[in-house]
């Protein structure tokens, strides 16, 4: 059966809960239109997460790679358009704090996703879920993993890869106290709709 690799992250920084982890665990093993979703959680560590992603790709051999990240403070589901070859920002969970570093020395400056992000956003809005395309995945772990996925996709014909940022869940918003939150079931539904749109674009390409 054709595989979809769906990744999330463990908790990090001030976020003691990470709804992306809950989503990938919930959807792991689900079947959609002939595709099996394989959910995996990544470390919030620049080096370890990149190696984990590569390992999962080698094991699973997915046709589609969709990585999820928490954007605490965002109100909408935001599929990302671009990943840049930069690591910079706050410390990861092991205290590593890159400053103006490249993900790959001599690598492409940026990669554009080949997920159907416009179709995703249109579908979500049609179904009543606030969504828009984001033109920056930042320079933290989310951008790092999106870039890694797209490096693989560009080297392997027929592979789709990209990244979706999600708002906090209600549970995290209450715990944190200063960010908006969504119902976790709505977040799960939105990711399923994005996967549906990706499958449709892949099978009708």
Coordinates of C-alpha atoms in Angstrom, one line a residue:
X1 CA 0.0 0.0 0.0
X2 CA 1.2 3.5 -0.8
X3 CA 2.4 5.4 2.3
X4 CA 2.1 8.9 3.6
X5 CA 4.6 9.9 6.2
X6 CA 3.0 12.3 8.6
X7 CA 5.3 13.9 11.2
X8 CA 4.9 16.0 14.3
X9 CA 7.1 17.2 17.1
X10 CA 7.4 16.6 20.9
X11 CA 6.7 19.6 23.2
X12 CA 9.3 22.4 23.2
X13 CA 10.1 25.9 24.6
X14 CA 7.1 27.2 26.6
X15 CA 4.7 24.7 25.0
X16 CA 4.3 21.7 27.4
X17 CA 1.8 20.1 25.0
X18 CA 2.3 19.7 21.3
X19 CA -0.9 19.0 19.4
X20 CA 1.0 17.9 16.3
X21 CA 2.2 14.9 18.3
X22 CA -1.4 14.1 19.3
X23 CA -2.5 14.4 15.6
X24 CA 0.1 12.0 14.2
X25 CA -0.5 9.5 16.9
X26 CA -4.3 9.6 16.2
X27 CA -3.9 9.3 12.4
X28 CA -1.2 6.7 12.5
X29 CA -2.4 3.6 10.7
X30 CA -5.5 5.3 9.1
X31 CA -6.3 4.4 5.5
X32 CA -7.4 7.0 3.0
X33 CA -8.2 6.3 -0.6
X34 CA -5.6 3.5 -0.9
X35 CA -2.9 5.3 1.1
X36 CA -1.8 4.4 4.6
X37 CA -0.8 7.2 7.0
X38 CA 2.3 6.4 9.0
X39 CA 2.6 8.9 11.9
X40 CA 5.9 9.6 13.5
X41 CA 7.1 12.1 16.1
X42 CA 10.4 14.0 15.8
X43 CA 12.7 15.4 18.5
X44 CA 13.0 19.1 18.8
X45 CA 16.7 18.9 18.1
X46 CA 18.2 20.3 14.9
X47 CA 20.5 17.4 14.2
X48 CA 18.5 14.5 15.6
X49 CA 15.2 15.4 13.9
X50 CA 16.8 15.6 10.5
X51 CA 18.3 12.2 11.0
X52 CA 15.1 10.8 12.3
X53 CA 13.2 12.1 9.3
X54 CA 15.7 10.6 6.9
X55 CA 15.5 7.3 8.8
X56 CA 11.7 7.3 8.6
X57 CA 11.7 8.0 4.9
X58 CA 14.2 5.2 4.3
X59 CA 12.0 2.7 6.3
X60 CA 8.6 3.8 5.1
X61 CA 9.4 4.9 1.5
X62 CA 6.5 7.3 1.4
X63 CA 5.1 8.9 -1.8
X64 CA 3.9 11.9 0.3
X65 CA 5.7 13.6 3.2
X66 CA 3.6 16.0 5.3
X67 CA 5.2 17.5 8.3
X68 CA 3.2 19.3 11.0
X69 CA 4.4 22.1 13.3
X70 CA 2.9 24.1 16.1
X71 CA 2.6 27.9 15.5
X72 CA 1.6 29.1 18.9
X73 CA -0.3 32.4 18.4
X74 CA -1.5 31.7 14.9
X75 CA -5.3 31.6 14.4
X76 CA -5.4 29.7 11.2
X77 CA -4.2 26.5 9.5
X78 CA -1.3 27.6 7.4
X79 CA 0.3 25.4 4.8
X80 CA 3.8 26.6 4.1
X81 CA 4.9 27.7 0.7
X82 CA 8.7 27.9 1.1
X83 CA 11.6 26.5 3.1
X84 CA 14.9 28.4 3.3
X85 CA 18.4 27.1 3.9
X86 CA 18.8 28.8 7.3
X87 CA 19.0 27.6 10.9
X88 CA 18.5 30.4 13.4
X89 CA 16.5 31.0 16.5
X90 CA 15.8 29.9 20.0
X91 CA 17.5 26.9 21.6
X92 CA 16.3 23.5 20.7
X93 CA 15.4 21.0 23.4
X94 CA 19.1 20.2 23.9
X95 CA 20.2 23.8 24.1
X96 CA 21.6 24.2 20.6
X97 CA 21.1 27.7 19.4
X98 CA 22.2 28.2 15.8
X99 CA 22.9 31.7 14.5
X100 CA 22.7 32.4 10.7
X101 CA 23.8 28.8 9.9
X102 CA 23.0 26.9 6.7
X103 CA 21.1 23.6 6.8
X104 CA 23.3 22.5 3.9
X105 CA 26.5 24.3 3.1
X106 CA 26.2 25.1 -0.6
X107 CA 22.6 23.9 -0.7
X108 CA 19.8 25.6 -2.6
X109 CA 18.8 28.9 -1.0
X110 CA 15.2 27.7 -0.8
X111 CA 12.7 25.1 -2.0
X112 CA 9.0 25.6 -2.9
X113 CA 6.6 22.9 -1.7
X114 CA 4.9 20.7 -4.3
X115 CA 1.9 20.0 -2.0
X116 CA -1.3 21.5 -3.3
X117 CA -1.4 24.2 -0.8
X118 CA -3.9 26.4 -2.6
X119 CA -6.3 23.5 -2.9
X120 CA -5.8 22.8 0.8
X121 CA -6.6 26.3 1.8
X122 CA -9.6 26.5 -0.5
X123 CA -11.0 23.2 0.8
X124 CA -10.5 24.2 4.4
X125 CA -12.2 27.5 4.0
X126 CA -15.0 25.9 2.1
X127 CA -15.5 23.5 5.0
X128 CA -15.6 26.5 7.4
X129 CA -12.1 26.3 8.8
X130 CA -9.9 29.4 8.8
X131 CA -6.9 28.9 6.7
X132 CA -4.4 30.7 4.5
X133 CA -1.0 30.1 2.8
X134 CA 2.0 31.1 4.9
X135 CA 5.1 32.4 3.1
X136 CA 7.4 31.9 6.0
X137 CA 8.1 28.7 7.9
X138 CA 10.5 30.6 10.1
X139 CA 14.1 29.4 10.7
X140 CA 13.5 27.0 13.6
X141 CA 12.9 23.3 13.5
X142 CA 9.8 23.5 11.3
X143 CA 11.6 25.2 8.5
X144 CA 14.5 22.8 9.0
X145 CA 12.4 19.7 8.6
X146 CA 10.4 21.2 5.7
X147 CA 13.7 21.9 3.9
X148 CA 15.0 18.3 4.5
X149 CA 11.7 16.9 3.2
X150 CA 12.0 19.0 0.0
X151 CA 15.6 18.0 -0.5
X152 CA 14.4 14.4 -0.7
X153 CA 11.4 15.2 -2.9
X154 CA 13.6 17.0 -5.4
X155 CA 15.9 14.0 -5.6
X156 CA 13.2 11.5 -6.1
X157 CA 10.7 11.8 -8.9
X158 CA 7.0 11.7 -8.0
X159 CA 7.5 12.5 -4.3
X160 CA 5.4 15.3 -2.7
X161 CA 6.6 17.0 0.4
X162 CA 5.7 20.0 2.5
X163 CA 4.7 21.5 5.8
X164 CA 1.6 22.6 7.6
X165 CA 1.6 24.9 10.7
X166 CA -1.3 24.5 13.1
X167 CA -2.6 26.7 15.9
X168 CA -2.5 25.4 19.5
X169 CA -5.2 23.1 20.8
X170 CA -7.6 24.2 23.6
X171 CA -5.6 22.1 26.0
X172 CA -2.4 23.9 25.2
X173 CA -3.9 27.3 25.0
X174 CA -5.4 26.9 28.5
X175 CA -2.1 25.6 29.9
X176 CA -0.1 28.4 28.2
X177 CA -2.5 31.2 29.0
X178 CA -1.5 33.7 26.2
X179 CA -2.3 32.0 22.9
X180 CA -5.5 31.1 21.0
X181 CA -6.6 27.5 20.7
X182 CA -8.7 25.1 18.6
X183 CA -10.6 22.0 19.4
X184 CA -8.2 19.0 18.8
X185 CA -10.8 17.2 16.7
X186 CA -11.1 20.2 14.4
X187 CA -7.3 20.2 14.0
X188 CA -7.4 16.5 13.2
X189 CA -10.2 17.0 10.7
X190 CA -8.3 19.8 9.0
X191 CA -5.2 17.7 8.5
X192 CA -7.3 14.9 7.1
X193 CA -8.8 17.3 4.6
X194 CA -5.3 18.5 3.6
X195 CA -4.3 14.9 3.1
X196 CA -7.4 14.3 1.0
X197 CA -6.5 17.2 -1.3
X198 CA -2.9 15.9 -1.6
X199 CA -4.0 12.4 -2.5
X200 CA -6.4 13.9 -5.1
X201 CA -3.7 16.0 -6.6
X202 CA -1.3 13.1 -6.7
X203 CA -3.6 10.6 -8.2
X204 CA -4.9 13.0 -10.8
X205 CA -1.5 14.4 -11.8

